[in-house]
C-alpha atoms as a PDB file:
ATOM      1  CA  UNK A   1       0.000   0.000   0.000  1.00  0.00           C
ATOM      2  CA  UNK A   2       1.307   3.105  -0.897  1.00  0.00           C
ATOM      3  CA  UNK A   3       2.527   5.271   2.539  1.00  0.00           C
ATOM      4  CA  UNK A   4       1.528   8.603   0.984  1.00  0.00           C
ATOM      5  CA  UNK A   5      -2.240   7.476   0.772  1.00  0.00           C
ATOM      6  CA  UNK A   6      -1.702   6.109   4.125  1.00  0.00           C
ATOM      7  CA  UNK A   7      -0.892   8.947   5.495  1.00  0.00           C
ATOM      8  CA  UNK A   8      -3.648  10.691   3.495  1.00  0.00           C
ATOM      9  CA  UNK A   9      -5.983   9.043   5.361  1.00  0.00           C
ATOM     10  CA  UNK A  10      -5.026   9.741   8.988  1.00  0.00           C
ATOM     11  CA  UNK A  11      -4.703  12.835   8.315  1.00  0.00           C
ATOM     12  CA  UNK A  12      -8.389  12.948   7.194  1.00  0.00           C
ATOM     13  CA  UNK A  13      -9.372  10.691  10.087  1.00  0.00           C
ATOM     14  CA  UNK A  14      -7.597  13.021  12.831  1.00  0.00           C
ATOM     15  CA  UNK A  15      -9.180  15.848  11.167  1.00  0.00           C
ATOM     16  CA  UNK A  16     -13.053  14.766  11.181  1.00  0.00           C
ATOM     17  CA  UNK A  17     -12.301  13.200  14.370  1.00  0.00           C
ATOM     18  CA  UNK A  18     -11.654  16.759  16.008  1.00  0.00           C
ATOM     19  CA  UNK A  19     -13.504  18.379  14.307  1.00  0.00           C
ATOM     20  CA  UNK A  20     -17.099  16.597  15.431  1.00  0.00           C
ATOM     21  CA  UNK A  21     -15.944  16.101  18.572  1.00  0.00           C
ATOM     22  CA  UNK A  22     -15.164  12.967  18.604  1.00  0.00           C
ATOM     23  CA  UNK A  23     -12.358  13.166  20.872  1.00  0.00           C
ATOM     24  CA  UNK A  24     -14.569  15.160  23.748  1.00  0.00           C
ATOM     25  CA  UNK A  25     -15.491  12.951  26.916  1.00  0.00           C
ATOM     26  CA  UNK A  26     -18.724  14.881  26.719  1.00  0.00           C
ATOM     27  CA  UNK A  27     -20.146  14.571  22.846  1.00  0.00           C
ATOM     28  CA  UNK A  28     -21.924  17.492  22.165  1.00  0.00           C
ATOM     29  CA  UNK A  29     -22.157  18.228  26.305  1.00  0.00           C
ATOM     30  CA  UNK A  30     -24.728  16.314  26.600  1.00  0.00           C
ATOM     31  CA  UNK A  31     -22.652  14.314  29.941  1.00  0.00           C
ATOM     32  CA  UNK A  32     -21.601  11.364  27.885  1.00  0.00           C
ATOM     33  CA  UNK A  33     -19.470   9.864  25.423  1.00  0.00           C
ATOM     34  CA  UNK A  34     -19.590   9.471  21.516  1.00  0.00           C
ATOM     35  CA  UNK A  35     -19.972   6.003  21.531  1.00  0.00           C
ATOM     36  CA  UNK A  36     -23.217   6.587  24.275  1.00  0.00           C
ATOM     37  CA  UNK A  37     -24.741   9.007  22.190  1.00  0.00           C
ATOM     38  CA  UNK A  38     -24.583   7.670  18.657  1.00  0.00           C
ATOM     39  CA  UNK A  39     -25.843   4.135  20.269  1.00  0.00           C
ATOM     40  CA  UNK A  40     -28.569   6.637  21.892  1.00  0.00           C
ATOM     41  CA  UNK A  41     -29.572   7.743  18.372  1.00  0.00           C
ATOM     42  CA  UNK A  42     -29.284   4.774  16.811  1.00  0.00           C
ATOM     43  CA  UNK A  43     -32.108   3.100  19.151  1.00  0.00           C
ATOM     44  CA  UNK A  44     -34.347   6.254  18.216  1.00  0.00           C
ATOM     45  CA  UNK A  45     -37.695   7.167  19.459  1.00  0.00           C
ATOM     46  CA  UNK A  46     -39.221   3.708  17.671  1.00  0.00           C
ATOM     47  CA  UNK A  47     -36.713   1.372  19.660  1.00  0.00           C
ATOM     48  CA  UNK A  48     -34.413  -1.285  17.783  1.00  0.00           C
ATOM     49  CA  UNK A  49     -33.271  -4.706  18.149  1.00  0.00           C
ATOM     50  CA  UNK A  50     -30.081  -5.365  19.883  1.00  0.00           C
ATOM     51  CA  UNK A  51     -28.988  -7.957  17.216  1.00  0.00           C
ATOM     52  CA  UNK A  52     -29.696  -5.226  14.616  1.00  0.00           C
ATOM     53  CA  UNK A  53     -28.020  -2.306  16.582  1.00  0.00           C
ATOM     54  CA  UNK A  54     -24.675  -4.814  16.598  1.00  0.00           C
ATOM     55  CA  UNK A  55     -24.742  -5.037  12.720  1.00  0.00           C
ATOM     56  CA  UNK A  56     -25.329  -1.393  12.319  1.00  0.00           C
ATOM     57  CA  UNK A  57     -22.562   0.226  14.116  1.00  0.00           C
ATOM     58  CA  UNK A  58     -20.221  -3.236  14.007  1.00  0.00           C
ATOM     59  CA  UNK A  59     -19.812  -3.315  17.816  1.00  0.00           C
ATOM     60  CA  UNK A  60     -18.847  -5.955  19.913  1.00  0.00           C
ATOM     61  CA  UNK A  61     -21.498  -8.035  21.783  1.00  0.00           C
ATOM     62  CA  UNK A  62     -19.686  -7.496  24.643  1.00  0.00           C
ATOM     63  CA  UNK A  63     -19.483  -3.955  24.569  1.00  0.00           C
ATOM     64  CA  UNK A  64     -22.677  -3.489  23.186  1.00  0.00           C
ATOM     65  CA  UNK A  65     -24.046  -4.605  26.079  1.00  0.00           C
ATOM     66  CA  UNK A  66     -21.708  -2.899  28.264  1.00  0.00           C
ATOM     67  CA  UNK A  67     -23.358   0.871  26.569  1.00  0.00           C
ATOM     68  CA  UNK A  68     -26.277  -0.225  27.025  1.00  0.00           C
ATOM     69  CA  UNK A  69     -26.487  -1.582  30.593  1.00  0.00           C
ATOM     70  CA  UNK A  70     -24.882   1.782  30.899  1.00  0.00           C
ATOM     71  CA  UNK A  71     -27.540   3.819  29.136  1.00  0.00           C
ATOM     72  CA  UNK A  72     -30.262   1.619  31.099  1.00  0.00           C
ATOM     73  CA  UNK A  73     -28.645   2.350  34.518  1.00  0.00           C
ATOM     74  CA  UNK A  74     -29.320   6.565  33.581  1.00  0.00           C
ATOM     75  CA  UNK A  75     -32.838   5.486  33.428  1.00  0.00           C
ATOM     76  CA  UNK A  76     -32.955   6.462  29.201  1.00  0.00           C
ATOM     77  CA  UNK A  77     -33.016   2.685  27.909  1.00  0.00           C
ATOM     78  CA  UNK A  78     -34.981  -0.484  28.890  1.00  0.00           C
ATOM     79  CA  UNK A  79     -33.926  -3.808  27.092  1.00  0.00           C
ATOM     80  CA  UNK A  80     -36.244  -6.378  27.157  1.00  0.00           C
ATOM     81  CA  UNK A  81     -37.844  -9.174  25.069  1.00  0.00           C
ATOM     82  CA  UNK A  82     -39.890  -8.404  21.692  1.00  0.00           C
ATOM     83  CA  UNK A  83     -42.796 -10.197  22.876  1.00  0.00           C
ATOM     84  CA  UNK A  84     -43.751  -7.142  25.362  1.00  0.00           C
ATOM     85  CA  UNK A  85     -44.967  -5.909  21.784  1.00  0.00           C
ATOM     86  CA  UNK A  86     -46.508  -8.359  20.660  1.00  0.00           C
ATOM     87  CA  UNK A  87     -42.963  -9.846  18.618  1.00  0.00           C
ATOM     88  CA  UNK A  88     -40.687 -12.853  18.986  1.00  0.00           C
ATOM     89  CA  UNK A  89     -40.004 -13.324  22.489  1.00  0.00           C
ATOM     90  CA  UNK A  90     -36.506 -14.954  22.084  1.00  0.00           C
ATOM     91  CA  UNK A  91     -35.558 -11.087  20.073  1.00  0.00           C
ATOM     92  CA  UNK A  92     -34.336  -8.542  22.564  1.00  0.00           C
ATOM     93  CA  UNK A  93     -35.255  -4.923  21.763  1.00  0.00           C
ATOM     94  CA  UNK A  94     -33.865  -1.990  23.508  1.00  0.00           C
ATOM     95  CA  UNK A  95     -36.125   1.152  23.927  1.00  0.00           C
ATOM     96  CA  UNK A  96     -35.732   4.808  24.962  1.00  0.00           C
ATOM     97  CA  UNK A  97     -37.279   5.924  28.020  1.00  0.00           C
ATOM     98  CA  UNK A  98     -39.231   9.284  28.648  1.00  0.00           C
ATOM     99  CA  UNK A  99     -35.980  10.492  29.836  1.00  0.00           C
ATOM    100  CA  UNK A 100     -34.405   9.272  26.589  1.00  0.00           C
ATOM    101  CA  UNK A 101     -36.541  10.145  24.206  1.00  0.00           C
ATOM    102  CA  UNK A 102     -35.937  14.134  25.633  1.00  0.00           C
ATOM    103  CA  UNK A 103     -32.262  13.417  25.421  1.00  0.00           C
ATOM    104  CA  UNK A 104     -32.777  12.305  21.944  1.00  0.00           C
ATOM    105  CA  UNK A 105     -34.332  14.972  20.802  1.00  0.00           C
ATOM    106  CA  UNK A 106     -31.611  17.746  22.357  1.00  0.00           C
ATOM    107  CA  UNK A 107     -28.621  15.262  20.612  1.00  0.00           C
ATOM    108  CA  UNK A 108     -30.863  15.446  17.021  1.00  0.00           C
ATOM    109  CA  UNK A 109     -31.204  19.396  17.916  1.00  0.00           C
ATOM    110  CA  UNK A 110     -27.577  19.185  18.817  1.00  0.00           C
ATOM    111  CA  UNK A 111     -26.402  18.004  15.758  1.00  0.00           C
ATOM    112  CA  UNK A 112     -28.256  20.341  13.701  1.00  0.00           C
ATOM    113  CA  UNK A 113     -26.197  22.664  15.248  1.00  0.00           C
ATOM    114  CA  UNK A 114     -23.031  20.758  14.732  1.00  0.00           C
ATOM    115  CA  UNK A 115     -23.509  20.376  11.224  1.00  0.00           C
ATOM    116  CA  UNK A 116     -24.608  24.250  10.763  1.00  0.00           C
ATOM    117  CA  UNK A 117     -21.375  25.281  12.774  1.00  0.00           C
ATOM    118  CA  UNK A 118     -19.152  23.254   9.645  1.00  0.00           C
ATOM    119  CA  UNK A 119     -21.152  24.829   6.508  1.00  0.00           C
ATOM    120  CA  UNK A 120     -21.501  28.384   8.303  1.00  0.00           C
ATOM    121  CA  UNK A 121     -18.286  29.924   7.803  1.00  0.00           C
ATOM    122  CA  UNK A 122     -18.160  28.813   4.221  1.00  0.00           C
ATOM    123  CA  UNK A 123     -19.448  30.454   0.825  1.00  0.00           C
ATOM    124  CA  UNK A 124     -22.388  28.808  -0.726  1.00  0.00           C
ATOM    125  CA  UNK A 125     -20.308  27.232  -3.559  1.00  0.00           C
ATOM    126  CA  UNK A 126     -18.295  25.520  -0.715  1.00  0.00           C
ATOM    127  CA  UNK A 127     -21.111  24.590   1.292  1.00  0.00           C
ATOM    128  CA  UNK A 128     -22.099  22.161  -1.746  1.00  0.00           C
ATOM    129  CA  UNK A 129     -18.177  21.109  -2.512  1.00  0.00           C
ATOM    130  CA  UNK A 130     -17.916  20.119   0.799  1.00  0.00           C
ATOM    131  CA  UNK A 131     -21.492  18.100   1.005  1.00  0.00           C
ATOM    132  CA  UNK A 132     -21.111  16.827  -2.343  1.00  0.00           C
ATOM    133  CA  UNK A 133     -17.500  15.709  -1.230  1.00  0.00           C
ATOM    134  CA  UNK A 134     -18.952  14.299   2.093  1.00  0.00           C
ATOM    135  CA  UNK A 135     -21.546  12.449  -0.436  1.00  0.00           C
ATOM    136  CA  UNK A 136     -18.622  10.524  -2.316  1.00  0.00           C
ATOM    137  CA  UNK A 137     -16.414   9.987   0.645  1.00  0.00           C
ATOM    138  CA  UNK A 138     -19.480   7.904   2.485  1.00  0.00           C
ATOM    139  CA  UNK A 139     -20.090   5.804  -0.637  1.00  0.00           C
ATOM    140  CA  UNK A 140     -16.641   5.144  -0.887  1.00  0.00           C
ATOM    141  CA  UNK A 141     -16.331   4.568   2.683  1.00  0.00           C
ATOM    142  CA  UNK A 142     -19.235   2.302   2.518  1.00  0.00           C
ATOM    143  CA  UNK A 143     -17.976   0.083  -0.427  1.00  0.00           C
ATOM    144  CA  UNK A 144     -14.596  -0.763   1.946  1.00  0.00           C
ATOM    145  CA  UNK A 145     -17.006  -1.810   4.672  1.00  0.00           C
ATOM    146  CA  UNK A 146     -18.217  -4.808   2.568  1.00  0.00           C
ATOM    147  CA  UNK A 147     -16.662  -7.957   3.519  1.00  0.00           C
ATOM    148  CA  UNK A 148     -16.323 -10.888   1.118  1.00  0.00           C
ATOM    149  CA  UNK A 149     -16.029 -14.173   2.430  1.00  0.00           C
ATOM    150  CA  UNK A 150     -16.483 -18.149   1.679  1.00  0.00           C
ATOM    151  CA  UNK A 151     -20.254 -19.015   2.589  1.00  0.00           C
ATOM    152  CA  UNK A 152     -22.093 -22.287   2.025  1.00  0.00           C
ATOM    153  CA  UNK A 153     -24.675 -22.109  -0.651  1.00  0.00           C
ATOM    154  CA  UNK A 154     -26.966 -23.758   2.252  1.00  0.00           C
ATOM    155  CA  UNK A 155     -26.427 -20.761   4.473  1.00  0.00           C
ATOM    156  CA  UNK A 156     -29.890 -18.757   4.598  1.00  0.00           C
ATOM    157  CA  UNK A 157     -28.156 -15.395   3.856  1.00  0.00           C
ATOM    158  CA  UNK A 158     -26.243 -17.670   0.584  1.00  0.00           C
ATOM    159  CA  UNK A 159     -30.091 -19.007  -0.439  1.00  0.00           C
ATOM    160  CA  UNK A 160     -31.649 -15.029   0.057  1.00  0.00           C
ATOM    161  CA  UNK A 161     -28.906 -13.518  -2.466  1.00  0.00           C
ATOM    162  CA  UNK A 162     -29.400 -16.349  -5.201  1.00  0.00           C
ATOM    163  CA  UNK A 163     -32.964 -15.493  -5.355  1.00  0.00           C
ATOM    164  CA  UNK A 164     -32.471 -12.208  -5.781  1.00  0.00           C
ATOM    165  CA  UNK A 165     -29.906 -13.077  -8.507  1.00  0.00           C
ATOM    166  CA  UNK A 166     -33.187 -14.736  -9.897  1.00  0.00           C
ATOM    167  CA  UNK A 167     -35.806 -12.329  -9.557  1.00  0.00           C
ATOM    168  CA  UNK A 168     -32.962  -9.638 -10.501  1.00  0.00           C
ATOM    169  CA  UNK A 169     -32.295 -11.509 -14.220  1.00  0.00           C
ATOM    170  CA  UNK A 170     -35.985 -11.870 -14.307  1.00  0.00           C
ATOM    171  CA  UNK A 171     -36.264  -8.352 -14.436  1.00  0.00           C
ATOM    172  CA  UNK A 172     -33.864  -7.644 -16.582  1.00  0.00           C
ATOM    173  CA  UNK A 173     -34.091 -10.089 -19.509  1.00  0.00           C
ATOM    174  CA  UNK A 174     -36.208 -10.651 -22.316  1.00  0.00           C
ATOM    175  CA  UNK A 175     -38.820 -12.761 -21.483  1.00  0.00           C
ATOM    176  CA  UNK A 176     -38.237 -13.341 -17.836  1.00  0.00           C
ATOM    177  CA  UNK A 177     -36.076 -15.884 -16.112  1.00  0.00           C
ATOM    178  CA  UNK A 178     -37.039 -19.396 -15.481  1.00  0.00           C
ATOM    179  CA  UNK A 179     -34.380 -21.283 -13.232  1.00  0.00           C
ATOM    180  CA  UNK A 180     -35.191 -24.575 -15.068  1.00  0.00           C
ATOM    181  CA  UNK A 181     -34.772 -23.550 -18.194  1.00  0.00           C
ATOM    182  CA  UNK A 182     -31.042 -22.403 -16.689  1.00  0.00           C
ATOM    183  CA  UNK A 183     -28.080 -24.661 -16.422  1.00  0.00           C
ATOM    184  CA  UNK A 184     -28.692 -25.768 -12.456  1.00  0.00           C
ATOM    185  CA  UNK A 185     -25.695 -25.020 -10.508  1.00  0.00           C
ATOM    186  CA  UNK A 186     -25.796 -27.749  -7.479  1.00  0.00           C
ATOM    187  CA  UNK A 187     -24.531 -27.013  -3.948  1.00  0.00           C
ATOM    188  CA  UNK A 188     -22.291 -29.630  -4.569  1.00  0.00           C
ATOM    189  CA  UNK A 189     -20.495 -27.673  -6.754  1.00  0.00           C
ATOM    190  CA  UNK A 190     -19.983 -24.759  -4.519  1.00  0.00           C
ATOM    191  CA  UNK A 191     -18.664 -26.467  -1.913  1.00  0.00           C
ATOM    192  CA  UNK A 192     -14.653 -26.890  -1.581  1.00  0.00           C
ATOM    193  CA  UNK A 193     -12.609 -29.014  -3.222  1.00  0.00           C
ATOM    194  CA  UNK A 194     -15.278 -28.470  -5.934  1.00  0.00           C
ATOM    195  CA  UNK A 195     -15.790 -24.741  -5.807  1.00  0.00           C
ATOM    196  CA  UNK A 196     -17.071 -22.072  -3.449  1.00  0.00           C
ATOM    197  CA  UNK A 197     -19.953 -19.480  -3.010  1.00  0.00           C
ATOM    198  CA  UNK A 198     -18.530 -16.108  -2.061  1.00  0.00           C
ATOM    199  CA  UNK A 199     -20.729 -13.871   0.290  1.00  0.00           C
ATOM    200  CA  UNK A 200     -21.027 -10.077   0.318  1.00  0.00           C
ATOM    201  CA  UNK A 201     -22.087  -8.787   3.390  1.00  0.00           C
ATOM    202  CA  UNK A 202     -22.225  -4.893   4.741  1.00  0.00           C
ATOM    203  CA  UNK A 203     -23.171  -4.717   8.470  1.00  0.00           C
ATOM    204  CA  UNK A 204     -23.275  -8.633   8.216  1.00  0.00           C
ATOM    205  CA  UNK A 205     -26.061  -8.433   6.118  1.00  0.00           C
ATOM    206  CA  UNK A 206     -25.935 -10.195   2.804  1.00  0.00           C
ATOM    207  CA  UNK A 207     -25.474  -7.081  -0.450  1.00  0.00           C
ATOM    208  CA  UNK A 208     -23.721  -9.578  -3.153  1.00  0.00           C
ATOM    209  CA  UNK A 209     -22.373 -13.483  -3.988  1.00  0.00           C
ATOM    210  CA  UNK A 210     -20.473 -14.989  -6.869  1.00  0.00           C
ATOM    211  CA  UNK A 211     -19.339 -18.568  -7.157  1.00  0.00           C
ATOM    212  CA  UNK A 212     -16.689 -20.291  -8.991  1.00  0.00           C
ATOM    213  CA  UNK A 213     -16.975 -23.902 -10.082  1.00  0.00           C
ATOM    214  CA  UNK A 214     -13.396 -25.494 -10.471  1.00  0.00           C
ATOM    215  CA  UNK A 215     -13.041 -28.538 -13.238  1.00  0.00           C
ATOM    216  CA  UNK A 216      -9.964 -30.830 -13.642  1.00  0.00           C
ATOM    217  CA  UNK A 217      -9.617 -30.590 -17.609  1.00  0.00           C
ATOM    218  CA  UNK A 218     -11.120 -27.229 -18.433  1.00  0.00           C
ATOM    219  CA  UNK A 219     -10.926 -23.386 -17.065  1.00  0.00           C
ATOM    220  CA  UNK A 220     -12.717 -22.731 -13.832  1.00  0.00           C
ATOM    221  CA  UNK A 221     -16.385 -21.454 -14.398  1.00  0.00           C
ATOM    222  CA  UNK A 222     -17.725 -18.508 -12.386  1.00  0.00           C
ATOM    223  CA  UNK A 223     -21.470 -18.367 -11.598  1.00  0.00           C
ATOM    224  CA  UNK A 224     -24.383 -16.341 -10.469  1.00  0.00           C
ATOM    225  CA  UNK A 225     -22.865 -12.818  -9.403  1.00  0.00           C
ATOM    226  CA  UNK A 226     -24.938 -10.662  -8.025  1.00  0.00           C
ATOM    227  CA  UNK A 227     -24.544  -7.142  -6.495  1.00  0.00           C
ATOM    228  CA  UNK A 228     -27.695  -5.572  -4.933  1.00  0.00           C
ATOM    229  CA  UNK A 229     -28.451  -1.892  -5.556  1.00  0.00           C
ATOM    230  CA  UNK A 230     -27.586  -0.400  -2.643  1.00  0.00           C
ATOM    231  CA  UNK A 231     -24.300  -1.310  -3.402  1.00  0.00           C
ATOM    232  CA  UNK A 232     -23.868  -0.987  -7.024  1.00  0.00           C
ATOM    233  CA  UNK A 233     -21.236   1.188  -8.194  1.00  0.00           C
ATOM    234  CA  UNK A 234     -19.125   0.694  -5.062  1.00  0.00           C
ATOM    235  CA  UNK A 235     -17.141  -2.181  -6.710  1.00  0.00           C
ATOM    236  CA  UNK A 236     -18.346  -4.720  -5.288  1.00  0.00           C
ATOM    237  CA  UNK A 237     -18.916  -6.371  -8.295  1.00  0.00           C
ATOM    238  CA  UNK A 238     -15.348  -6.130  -9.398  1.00  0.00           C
ATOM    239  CA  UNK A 239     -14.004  -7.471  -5.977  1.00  0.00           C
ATOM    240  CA  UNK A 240     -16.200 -10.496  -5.881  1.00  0.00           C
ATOM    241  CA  UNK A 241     -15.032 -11.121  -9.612  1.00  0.00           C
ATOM    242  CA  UNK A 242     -11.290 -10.650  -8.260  1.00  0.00           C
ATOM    243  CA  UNK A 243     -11.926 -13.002  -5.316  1.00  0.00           C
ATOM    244  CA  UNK A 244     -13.479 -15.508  -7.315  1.00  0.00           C
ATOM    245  CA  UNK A 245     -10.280 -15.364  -9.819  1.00  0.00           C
ATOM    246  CA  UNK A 246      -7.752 -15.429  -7.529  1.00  0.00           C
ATOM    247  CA  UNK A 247      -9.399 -18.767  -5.612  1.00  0.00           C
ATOM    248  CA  UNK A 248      -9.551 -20.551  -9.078  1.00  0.00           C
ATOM    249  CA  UNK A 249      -5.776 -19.215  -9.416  1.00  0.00           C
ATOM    250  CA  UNK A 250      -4.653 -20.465  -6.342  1.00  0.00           C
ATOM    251  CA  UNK A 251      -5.865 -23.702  -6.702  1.00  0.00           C
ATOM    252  CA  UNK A 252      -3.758 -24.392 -10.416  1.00  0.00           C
ATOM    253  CA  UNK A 253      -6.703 -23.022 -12.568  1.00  0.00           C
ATOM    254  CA  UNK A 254      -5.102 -21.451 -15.335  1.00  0.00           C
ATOM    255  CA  UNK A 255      -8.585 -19.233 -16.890  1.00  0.00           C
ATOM    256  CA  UNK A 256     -12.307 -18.745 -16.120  1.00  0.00           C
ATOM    257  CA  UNK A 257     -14.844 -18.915 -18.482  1.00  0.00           C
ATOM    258  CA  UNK A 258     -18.194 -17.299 -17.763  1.00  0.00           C
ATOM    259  CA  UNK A 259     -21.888 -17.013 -19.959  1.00  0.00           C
ATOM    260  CA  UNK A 260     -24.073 -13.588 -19.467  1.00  0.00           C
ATOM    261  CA  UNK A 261     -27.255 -12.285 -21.090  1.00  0.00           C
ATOM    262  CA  UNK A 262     -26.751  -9.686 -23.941  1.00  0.00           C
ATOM    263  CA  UNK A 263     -29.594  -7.386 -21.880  1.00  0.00           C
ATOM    264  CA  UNK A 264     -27.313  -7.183 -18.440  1.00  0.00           C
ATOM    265  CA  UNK A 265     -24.592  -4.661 -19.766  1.00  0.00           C
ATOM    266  CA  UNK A 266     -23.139  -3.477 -16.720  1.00  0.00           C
ATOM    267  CA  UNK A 267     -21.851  -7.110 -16.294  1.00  0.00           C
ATOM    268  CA  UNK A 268     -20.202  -7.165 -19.951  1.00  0.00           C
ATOM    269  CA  UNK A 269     -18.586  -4.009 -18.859  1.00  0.00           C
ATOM    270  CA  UNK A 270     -17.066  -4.948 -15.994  1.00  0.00           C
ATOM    271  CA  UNK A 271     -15.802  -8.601 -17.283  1.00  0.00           C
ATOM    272  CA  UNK A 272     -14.325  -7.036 -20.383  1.00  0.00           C
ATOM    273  CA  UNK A 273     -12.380  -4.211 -18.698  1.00  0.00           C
ATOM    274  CA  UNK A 274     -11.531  -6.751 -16.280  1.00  0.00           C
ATOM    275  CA  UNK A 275      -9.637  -8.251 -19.151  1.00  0.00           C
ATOM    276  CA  UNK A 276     -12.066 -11.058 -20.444  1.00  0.00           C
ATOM    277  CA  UNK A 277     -12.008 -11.517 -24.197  1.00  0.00           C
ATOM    278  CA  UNK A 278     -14.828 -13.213 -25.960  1.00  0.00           C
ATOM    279  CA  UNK A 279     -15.255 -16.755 -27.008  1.00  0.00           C
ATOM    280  CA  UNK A 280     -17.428 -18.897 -28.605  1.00  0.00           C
ATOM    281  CA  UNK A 281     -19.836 -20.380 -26.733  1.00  0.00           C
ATOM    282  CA  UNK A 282     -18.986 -23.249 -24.927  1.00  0.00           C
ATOM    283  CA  UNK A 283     -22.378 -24.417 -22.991  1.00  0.00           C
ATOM    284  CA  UNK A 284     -25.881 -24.777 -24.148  1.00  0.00           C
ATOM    285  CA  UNK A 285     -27.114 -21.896 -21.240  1.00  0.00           C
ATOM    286  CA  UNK A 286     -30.460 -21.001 -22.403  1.00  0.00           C
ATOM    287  CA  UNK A 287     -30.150 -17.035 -20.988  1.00  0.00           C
ATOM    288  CA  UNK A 288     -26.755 -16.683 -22.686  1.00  0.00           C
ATOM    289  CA  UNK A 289     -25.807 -14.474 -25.460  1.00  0.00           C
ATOM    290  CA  UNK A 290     -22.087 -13.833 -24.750  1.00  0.00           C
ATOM    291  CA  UNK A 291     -18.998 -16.034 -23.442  1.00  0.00           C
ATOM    292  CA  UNK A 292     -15.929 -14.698 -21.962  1.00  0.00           C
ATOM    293  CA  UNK A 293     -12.488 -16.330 -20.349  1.00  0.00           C
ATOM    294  CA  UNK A 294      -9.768 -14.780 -19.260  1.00  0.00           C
ATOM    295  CA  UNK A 295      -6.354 -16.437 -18.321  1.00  0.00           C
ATOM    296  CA  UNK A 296      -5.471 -15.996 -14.935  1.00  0.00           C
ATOM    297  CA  UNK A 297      -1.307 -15.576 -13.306  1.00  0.00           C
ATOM    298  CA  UNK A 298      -0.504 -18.539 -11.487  1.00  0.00           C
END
């Protein structure tokens, strides 16, 4: 990695960091912490589950519970089953209180504030630099929070993103898409030494997948990538496609080979700036119209 972008970045992250106070024992002197408050506003005046709040801000069970036995013992949280409303007994939900609904609304009035205090001193062309700057920054920061790992296909979250690889074709192709007119793709197949199923995931939930099937006598075949839309145009495309290459590579493939539907053009984009050239075809896929392969470093 490349120290001058490095250092680019702490320097950014010292920056924001004093700048919103970050670094303050009391955040916005309100009498507590950052990490109090923004778990404070995360739980909002509708409540939120605990196993949800942990995804969203990426905290430790541990101290998750630690802020919020913290927040409960000021009397602004309760935490307690979902079945008080009426919900799944075995979910835990945490609340606000009277008390923390009133501190919630002075931290949202509080941050108005905050946020006018950063745009005030600047001209009106800088106001929107700097916001349409703070727009690309937390896409960009949002792409690098997606995690790609190995997943089996049986895994619910693998099973949710391959039908909305399905319904996703289906609304993108001529005619629809039927999965038994497709070539099936077995779990079998996606399982090591035979292949894998790569899983997307931003705050653990599931955004993207890709799989590779690996064959003895022929180049490794990549399957069924997906990318949902609240993450397209982060990359995440291109990194599953990496990830996928690079496990075929490391175990002695020496090319892929994919199929892809004329209509999905984004996807021929990305494989053929990625370096795929075309072929002919070399399957009978029903929903194809193009075939790539590209051959891959060992």
């Amino acid at each position: 990695m490349d120290s001058t972008l490095l250092a680019a970045v702490r320097r950014f992250n010292r920056t924001v960091t004093q700048r919103v106070g970050a670094l303050d024992d009391e955040y916005m002197a309100q009498g507590r912490p950052l990490g109090q408050a923004r778990l404070l506003w995360e739980i909002g005046p509708t409540g939120a589950e605990v196993a949800a709040l942990r995804a969203r801000l990426g905290l430790d069970s541990g101290y998750l519970s630690r802020l919020l036995r913290t927040l409960e013992n000021d009397g602004l949280v309760t935490v307690g089953p979902a079945d008080q409303a009426g919900g799944d007994g075995r979910v835990r939900v945490a609340q606000l209180t009277e008390a923390g609904r009133t501190e919630w609304a002075e931290l949202d009035m509080r941050s108005d504030q905050l946020a006018a205090s950063i745009l005030e001193p600047l001209t009106e062309r800088r106001r929107e630099r700097l916001v349409a700057a703070m727009a690309e920054v937390e896409r960009l920061l949002i792409g690098s929070m997606v995690a790609i790992e190995p997943c089996p296909p049986s895994d619910p979250r693998a099973r949710a993103c391959l039908r909305a690889y399905a319904r996703d074709i289906g609304r993108r192709i001529d005619g629809g898409f039927d999965p038994a007119l497709s070539k099936p793709v077995d779990d079998e197949a996606l399982v090591p030494p035979a292949g894998v199923l790569l899983l997307a995931t931003l705050n653990l939930e599931p955004v993207g997948c890709g799989a590779v099937k690996l064959h003895r006598d022929a180049p490794a075949e990549i399957k069924r990538v997906w990318v949902a839309d609240t993450v397209r145009g982060l990359g995440v495309g291109r990194r599953l496609l990496g990830e996928l290459e690079r496990y075929a590579a490391d175990r002695g493939a020496r090319a892929v080979r994919l199929d892809t539907n004329r209509n999905l053009t984004e996807a021929i984009a990305m494989y053929r700036a990625a370096g795929y050239r075309e072929i002919e075809a070399y399957n009978t896929e029903h929903y194809a119209h193009h075939w790539f392969e590209k051959e891959l470093r060992q």
